Coordinates of C-alpha atoms and ligand atoms in Angstrom, one line a residue:
M1 CA -48.1 -9.6 103.5
A2 CA -51.8 -11.0 102.6
S3 CA -54.2 -11.5 100.2
V4 CA -57.1 -9.0 99.5
N5 CA -60.4 -10.3 98.1
I6 CA -63.2 -7.8 97.1
S7 CA -66.4 -9.7 96.5
N8 CA -69.4 -7.8 94.7
V9 CA -68.8 -4.6 96.3
V10 CA -71.3 -2.1 96.1
K11 CA -70.9 1.9 97.3
S12 CA -74.0 3.8 97.4
Y13 CA -74.2 7.6 98.9
G14 CA -78.3 7.4 99.2
A15 CA -79.9 6.6 95.7
L16 CA -76.1 7.2 94.1
T17 CA -74.4 4.2 93.7
V18 CA -70.8 4.9 92.5
V19 CA -69.4 1.6 92.7
H20 CA -71.6 -1.3 91.3
G21 CA -70.7 -4.9 92.9
V22 CA -66.9 -5.3 92.1
D23 CA -65.3 -8.5 92.0
L24 CA -61.3 -8.8 92.3
E25 CA -58.8 -11.0 93.8
I26 CA -55.6 -9.7 94.8
G27 CA -52.7 -12.5 95.6
D28 CA -50.3 -12.2 98.7
G29 CA -47.4 -9.9 97.4
E30 CA -49.2 -8.7 93.9
F31 CA -49.0 -5.0 92.9
V32 CA -52.4 -4.3 91.4
V33 CA -53.3 -0.9 89.9
L34 CA -56.8 0.5 89.6
L35 CA -56.8 2.5 86.6
G36 CA -59.8 4.5 85.2
P37 CA -60.6 8.1 84.6
S38 CA -61.6 10.7 87.2
G39 CA -64.7 9.8 89.1
C40 CA -65.3 6.2 88.0
G41 CA -64.6 5.0 91.9
K42 CA -61.1 4.2 92.3
T43 CA -60.6 6.1 95.5
T44 CA -64.0 4.9 96.6
T45 CA -62.9 1.6 96.2
L46 CA -59.7 1.9 97.7
R47 CA -61.2 3.8 100.7
M48 CA -63.5 0.7 101.3
V49 CA -60.5 -1.7 101.5
A50 CA -59.1 1.0 104.0
G51 CA -61.9 1.0 106.0
L52 CA -62.2 4.6 105.6
E53 CA -65.6 4.2 104.0
D54 CA -68.4 1.8 104.8
I55 CA -69.5 -0.6 102.3
S56 CA -73.3 -0.8 101.0
G57 CA -72.9 -4.4 100.0
G58 CA -70.5 -7.2 99.2
E59 CA -67.6 -8.4 101.6
I60 CA -64.1 -7.2 101.8
S61 CA -61.4 -9.8 103.3
I62 CA -57.7 -9.2 103.9
G63 CA -55.2 -12.1 104.5
G64 CA -58.5 -14.6 104.8
H65 CA -60.0 -12.2 107.6
V66 CA -63.4 -10.6 106.7
V67 CA -62.4 -6.9 107.6
S68 CA -65.8 -5.5 106.7
D69 CA -66.7 -4.5 110.0
K70 CA -63.2 -3.8 111.1
P71 CA -62.0 -0.2 112.0
P72 CA -59.0 1.1 109.7
K73 CA -56.0 0.6 112.5
D74 CA -57.1 -3.4 112.7
R75 CA -56.7 -3.8 109.0
K76 CA -52.9 -4.2 108.8
I77 CA -52.9 -1.7 106.0
A78 CA -50.9 1.6 105.6
M79 CA -52.4 4.3 102.8
V80 CA -50.4 6.7 101.0
F81 CA -52.3 9.6 99.9
Q82 CA -52.0 12.5 96.9
N83 CA -51.5 15.3 99.3
Y84 CA -48.7 13.6 101.6
A85 CA -50.6 14.8 104.9
L86 CA -47.4 15.0 107.1
Y87 CA -47.5 16.8 110.1
P88 CA -45.9 20.1 109.5
H89 CA -44.6 20.8 112.8
M90 CA -42.7 17.8 113.0
T91 CA -39.4 16.5 111.5
V92 CA -39.2 13.9 109.2
R93 CA -38.0 11.6 112.1
Q94 CA -40.9 12.4 114.5
N95 CA -43.5 12.0 111.4
M96 CA -42.0 8.4 111.3
E97 CA -42.4 7.8 115.2
F98 CA -46.0 9.6 115.2
A99 CA -47.1 6.7 112.8
L100 CA -45.5 4.2 114.7
R101 CA -47.0 5.3 118.2
P102 CA -50.0 3.3 118.3
Q103 CA -47.8 0.1 118.3
K104 CA -46.3 1.2 121.9
L105 CA -43.2 -0.4 121.0
P106 CA -40.1 0.1 122.9
K107 CA -37.7 2.9 121.7
H108 CA -35.0 0.5 120.7
D109 CA -37.5 -1.2 118.4
V110 CA -38.7 2.3 116.6
D111 CA -35.2 3.3 116.5
A112 CA -34.6 0.3 114.3
K113 CA -37.5 0.5 112.2
I114 CA -36.6 4.1 111.9
S115 CA -33.2 3.7 110.5
R116 CA -33.8 0.6 108.3
I117 CA -36.9 2.4 106.3
S118 CA -34.9 5.6 106.5
S119 CA -31.9 4.0 104.7
M120 CA -33.6 2.4 102.2
L121 CA -35.7 5.4 101.3
G122 CA -32.4 7.3 101.7
L123 CA -33.8 9.9 103.7
D124 CA -31.1 9.5 106.2
P125 CA -29.6 13.0 105.8
L126 CA -33.1 14.6 106.0
L127 CA -34.5 13.1 109.1
A128 CA -34.0 16.5 111.1
R129 CA -36.1 18.6 108.6
R130 CA -39.4 19.7 108.7
P131 CA -41.7 19.2 105.8
A132 CA -41.2 23.0 104.7
Q133 CA -37.7 22.6 104.5
L134 CA -38.4 19.6 101.8
S135 CA -39.1 19.2 97.9
G136 CA -42.1 17.7 96.6
G137 CA -39.9 14.2 95.8
Q138 CA -38.5 14.2 99.2
R139 CA -42.1 14.9 100.8
Q140 CA -43.6 11.9 98.9
R141 CA -40.6 9.6 100.0
V142 CA -41.3 10.6 103.8
A143 CA -45.1 10.0 103.1
M144 CA -44.2 6.6 101.8
A145 CA -41.6 6.0 104.8
R146 CA -44.1 6.9 107.2
A147 CA -46.5 4.4 105.6
M148 CA -43.7 1.8 105.6
V149 CA -42.3 2.3 109.2
R150 CA -45.7 0.6 110.4
T151 CA -44.9 -2.7 108.3
P152 CA -48.3 -3.4 107.0
E153 CA -49.8 -6.5 105.0
V154 CA -51.1 -4.2 102.4
F155 CA -50.2 -0.9 101.1
L156 CA -52.6 1.6 99.8
F157 CA -51.4 4.3 97.4
D158 CA -53.9 6.9 96.1
E159 CA -52.4 8.8 93.1
P160 CA -49.2 9.3 95.0
L161 CA -47.3 10.9 92.0
S162 CA -49.7 13.2 90.7
N163 CA -48.8 16.5 92.7
L164 CA -45.1 15.9 91.6
D165 CA -43.5 17.3 88.2
A166 CA -42.9 14.7 85.2
K167 CA -39.5 14.2 86.1
L168 CA -39.7 13.6 89.7
R169 CA -42.9 11.6 89.0
T170 CA -40.6 9.1 86.8
Q171 CA -38.0 8.8 89.6
V172 CA -40.1 8.3 92.3
R173 CA -42.0 5.7 90.1
M174 CA -39.0 3.6 89.7
E175 CA -38.2 3.9 93.6
I176 CA -41.6 2.5 94.5
A177 CA -41.1 -0.5 91.9
K178 CA -37.8 -0.8 93.6
L179 CA -39.3 -0.9 97.2
H180 CA -41.9 -3.2 96.3
K181 CA -39.4 -5.7 95.1
Q182 CA -37.3 -5.3 97.7
L183 CA -40.3 -5.6 100.7
G184 CA -42.6 -8.0 98.3
T185 CA -45.7 -6.3 99.9
T186 CA -49.1 -6.6 98.6
V187 CA -49.9 -3.1 97.1
I188 CA -53.0 -1.9 95.6
Y189 CA -52.4 1.5 93.6
V190 CA -55.0 3.9 92.1
T191 CA -53.9 6.0 89.3
H192 CA -55.6 7.7 86.2
D193 CA -52.3 7.5 84.4
Q194 CA -51.5 4.5 82.1
V195 CA -48.0 4.8 82.2
E196 CA -47.8 4.4 86.0
A197 CA -50.0 1.6 85.5
M198 CA -48.0 -0.1 82.9
T199 CA -44.8 0.3 84.3
L200 CA -45.9 -0.9 88.0
A201 CA -48.6 -3.2 87.9
D202 CA -48.5 -7.1 88.2
K203 CA -52.2 -6.6 87.3
I204 CA -54.0 -3.6 85.9
V205 CA -57.8 -3.0 86.6
I206 CA -59.4 -1.3 84.2
M207 CA -62.8 0.7 85.4
R208 CA -65.3 2.8 84.4
D209 CA -68.4 4.1 85.8
G210 CA -68.1 1.9 89.0
R211 CA -67.4 -1.1 87.3
I212 CA -64.3 -3.3 86.0
E213 CA -64.0 -3.0 82.3
Q214 CA -61.1 -5.6 82.1
I215 CA -58.5 -7.1 84.8
G216 CA -55.2 -8.3 82.9
K217 CA -51.5 -8.2 82.8
P218 CA -50.1 -4.4 81.4
E219 CA -49.4 -6.8 78.0
E220 CA -52.9 -8.2 78.0
V221 CA -54.7 -5.1 78.3
F222 CA -52.6 -3.6 75.6
L223 CA -52.6 -6.3 73.2
R224 CA -55.9 -7.5 73.6
P225 CA -58.1 -5.1 75.1
R226 CA -61.8 -6.5 75.6
N227 CA -63.7 -3.6 74.6
L228 CA -63.6 -0.4 72.8
F229 CA -63.3 1.6 76.3
V230 CA -60.0 -0.2 77.1
A231 CA -58.6 0.0 73.6
T232 CA -59.0 3.5 73.5
F233 CA -57.9 4.2 77.4
I234 CA -54.6 2.6 77.1
G235 CA -51.8 3.2 74.6
S236 CA -50.7 6.9 73.9
P237 CA -51.3 8.6 71.1
S238 CA -54.8 6.6 71.3
M239 CA -55.6 3.6 69.3
N240 CA -57.1 4.6 65.6
L241 CA -60.6 3.7 64.9
F242 CA -61.9 3.2 61.5
K243 CA -66.1 2.5 61.1
M244 CA -66.1 -0.2 58.7
T245 CA -68.8 -3.0 57.2
A246 CA -68.2 -6.4 56.7
K247 CA -68.8 -7.8 52.8
A248 CA -68.8 -11.3 51.8
V249 CA -66.1 -11.1 48.5
G250 CA -66.2 -14.6 47.0
N251 CA -65.7 -17.0 50.1
D252 CA -63.8 -14.0 51.7
V253 CA -64.9 -11.2 53.9
V254 CA -63.4 -7.6 53.5
L255 CA -64.0 -4.8 55.7
E256 CA -64.7 -1.8 53.9
C257 CA -65.1 1.9 54.3
D258 CA -65.5 4.7 51.5
D259 CA -61.9 5.1 51.6
F260 CA -60.1 1.7 52.0
S261 CA -60.6 -2.0 52.7
V262 CA -59.0 -4.8 54.7
P263 CA -59.4 -8.6 54.3
L264 CA -60.4 -10.2 57.6
P265 CA -58.1 -11.8 59.6
A266 CA -57.8 -15.3 59.4
R267 CA -58.5 -16.0 63.0
L268 CA -61.8 -14.4 63.2
R269 CA -63.1 -16.1 60.1
G270 CA -66.9 -17.4 60.8
R271 CA -66.9 -14.5 63.8
V272 CA -68.8 -11.8 61.4
H273 CA -71.8 -11.8 59.6
Q274 CA -72.4 -9.8 56.5
G275 CA -73.3 -6.2 56.5
Q276 CA -72.0 -6.1 60.1
A277 CA -70.8 -2.8 61.7
I278 CA -67.4 -3.0 62.6
T279 CA -65.1 -0.8 64.2
L280 CA -61.4 -1.2 63.3
G281 CA -58.6 -0.3 65.9
V282 CA -55.1 0.1 64.5
R283 CA -52.4 1.6 67.2
P284 CA -50.2 4.4 65.7
S285 CA -47.2 2.0 66.1
D286 CA -48.9 -0.7 63.7
I287 CA -49.0 1.8 60.9
R288 CA -45.8 1.5 58.8
L289 CA -44.8 2.5 55.3
V290 CA -44.8 -0.1 52.8
A291 CA -41.8 -1.9 51.7
P292 CA -40.6 -1.3 48.2
G293 CA -43.1 -3.4 45.6
E294 CA -45.5 -4.1 48.7
Q295 CA -49.2 -3.7 48.1
P296 CA -50.2 -0.6 50.2
L297 CA -53.5 -0.7 52.1
I298 CA -54.1 3.0 52.1
T299 CA -52.9 5.9 51.1
A300 CA -52.7 9.2 53.3
K301 CA -51.7 12.7 53.2
V302 CA -49.0 13.9 55.6
E303 CA -50.6 16.5 57.6
V304 CA -48.5 17.1 60.5
V305 CA -45.5 15.7 61.7
E306 CA -44.0 15.7 65.3
Y307 CA -40.3 14.9 65.8
L308 CA -40.1 13.4 69.2
G309 CA -36.2 12.3 68.8
V310 CA -36.4 8.5 68.2
E311 CA -40.0 8.6 66.9
A312 CA -42.0 10.9 65.3
L313 CA -46.2 11.2 65.1
V314 CA -47.5 11.5 61.8
D315 CA -50.8 13.1 61.4
L316 CA -52.4 11.7 58.4
R317 CA -55.8 12.0 56.4
S318 CA -57.3 9.4 53.8
G319 CA -60.8 10.7 52.5
H320 CA -62.8 11.2 55.2
Q321 CA -60.5 9.3 57.6
E322 CA -58.1 11.3 60.1
F323 CA -55.5 8.7 61.8
I324 CA -51.8 9.1 63.7
G325 CA -49.2 6.9 62.3
Q326 CA -45.9 6.5 64.6
M327 CA -42.8 6.2 62.6
P328 CA -39.0 6.0 63.3
A329 CA -38.0 9.7 63.5
G330 CA -35.3 8.5 60.7
S331 CA -37.8 7.5 57.9
R332 CA -40.5 10.1 59.1
P333 CA -42.3 11.6 55.4
S334 CA -42.5 15.4 54.9
V335 CA -45.6 17.3 55.5
D336 CA -47.9 17.5 52.4
T337 CA -46.7 14.5 50.6
S338 CA -48.8 11.2 50.1
I339 CA -47.2 8.2 51.5
N340 CA -48.5 4.6 50.9
L341 CA -49.2 2.5 54.1
T342 CA -50.0 -0.6 55.7
F343 CA -51.1 -2.0 59.0
E344 CA -49.4 -4.9 60.5
P345 CA -51.7 -7.8 60.6
A346 CA -51.3 -8.6 64.2
G347 CA -52.4 -4.9 64.9
L348 CA -55.8 -5.4 63.7
H349 CA -58.4 -5.2 66.4
L350 CA -61.8 -5.6 65.4
F351 CA -64.9 -4.6 67.6
D352 CA -68.6 -5.3 67.1
S353 CA -69.7 -1.3 66.8
E354 CA -73.1 -1.9 68.5
T355 CA -71.9 -3.2 71.7
G356 CA -68.3 -2.3 71.4
N357 CA -66.8 -5.6 72.9
S358 CA -63.9 -7.4 70.9
L359 CA -64.5 -10.0 68.4
D360 CA -61.4 -11.5 69.9
L361 CA -63.1 -12.5 73.1
D362 CA -63.0 -16.6 73.4
Ligands
LIG401 N1 -68.9 11.6 100.0 C1 -69.6 11.3 98.6 N2 -71.1 11.6 98.2 C2 -71.4 11.4 97.1 N3 -70.6 11.0 96.0 C3 -69.6 10.8 96.3 C4 -68.8 11.0 97.3 N4 -67.7 10.7 97.5 C5 -67.4 10.2 95.9 N5 -68.7 10.1 95.4 C6 -68.5 10.1 93.6 O1 -68.4 8.9 93.6 C7 -68.0 8.8 92.3 C8 -66.5 8.1 92.5 O2 -65.6 8.9 93.0 P1 -64.0 8.4 93.4 O3 -64.0 7.2 93.9 O4 -63.1 9.6 94.3 O5 -63.2 8.6 91.8 P2 -61.8 8.4 91.2 O6 -60.9 8.2 92.3 O7 -61.8 7.4 90.2 O8 -61.6 9.9 90.7 C9 -68.0 10.0 91.9 O9 -68.9 10.6 90.9 C10 -67.7 11.1 92.9 O10 -68.4 12.2 92.5
LIG402 MG1 -59.6 9.6 93.2

C-alpha cells in the first residue's frame, strides 16, 4: 500500500493545457474518486499517475518516491480500464497468469495468487473460459482480478462500470467496495457518475476544465458545496436555483425575487450586503409541504408528478419560478393543485451570483 502525492501537475498538448496545476494528496489505503463531466481531465490525470502520459509540469510521488520519470511497470500500480482489454484467445486463468509474467514467480506462487484472487472474486467456476464466454459483469471481474494478482500498491480505475447495465453496475460497485475493505489498497477511481462517487469514495475530488473545484468527503460536497458548479453537479435531481436580491428590512435582511422572499439564515448575518445578487440553492429533498397552521414560504402549482415508489418528484411552478420537489410518495400532491411549501432552513445554500462561490465558506 502507498500514499500518492500529486503536486501542481500540469498537462499540455502543444499549446493546449488540459490539466492546470492539480494538487492532491491521497492517503495510504484511501479510496479517492475523481469526479467531473466528460473532458474535464480525469483520465489524463489518472494516466499521468500510471505513467502512461508524461507530465508537463509538477511532480507525482507514490509511497514517498518521486515517480515522474519512472515507466509504468516500476510504479507498483495496476490499472483497470473501461473496456476490459482482456486477451480474447486466452482463458480467464491465462489472462491472470499473463499479468504475472513480468514478475517471473515460481509456478507454485503464481497458482497460489490466482487461486486466492479467483476465489475472492468468485471466478473459480470460470477459470477455463475465454472472454467471449463471459457476461459483461464477469469480464469486468476478470479485468479486476488480472489487476489484483499483481498485488499493486495503488489501484487505478477508469470508469470501470460504464459498459455494464444498471443492475450489474450496482452489483459490481458493491463488489469493488467490499474488495477495498478487504484489501485496503489505495484506490484512485475515475467516474462521471456521482452515485458511484458518493457510494465508493472516502474522498471525492470534483474537477472541471482541468482544475479541482472541491475536495471533500461525500457528505461535505453534498451538504457544503463550495460553489454553484459543485452544488448543481452533486445531487439528483439537481439543486433548484433561484435568483434573489438581498434587501434590508429594518434590522433584518431578506432575499427576495418577484415571487417569494426568504429571511437570511442567521449564520450568514454580516456576509451579505444590500442589493447583492444572490443565487439561492435548495435541493428538491429540502422542499416540503407546510404543516397545518405553518406559514408557507411559497405557494406553487403542481405541473407534473413522477411517482417513484418510495418518493415522488414534483414539478412545481410559482410565477416565474420553476422548480422540483421531492416528497414521500404517500403525501404526494395531485397535478394542477396549488400547494403551500416551505424550505428546510438547514437546506438553504447561498451563492454570490457574480462569483458563483458559496457564502458559507470560512
Ligand atoms: N492526446 C490528446 N491530444 C490532445 N488533447 C487531448 C488528448 N487527450 C485528451 N485530450 C483533451 O484533454 C481534455 C481532457 O481529456 P480527458 O482527461 O480524457 O477527460 P475525461 O477523462 O475527464 O473525460 C479533453 O479536452 C480532451 O479532448
Ligand atoms: Mg475519461
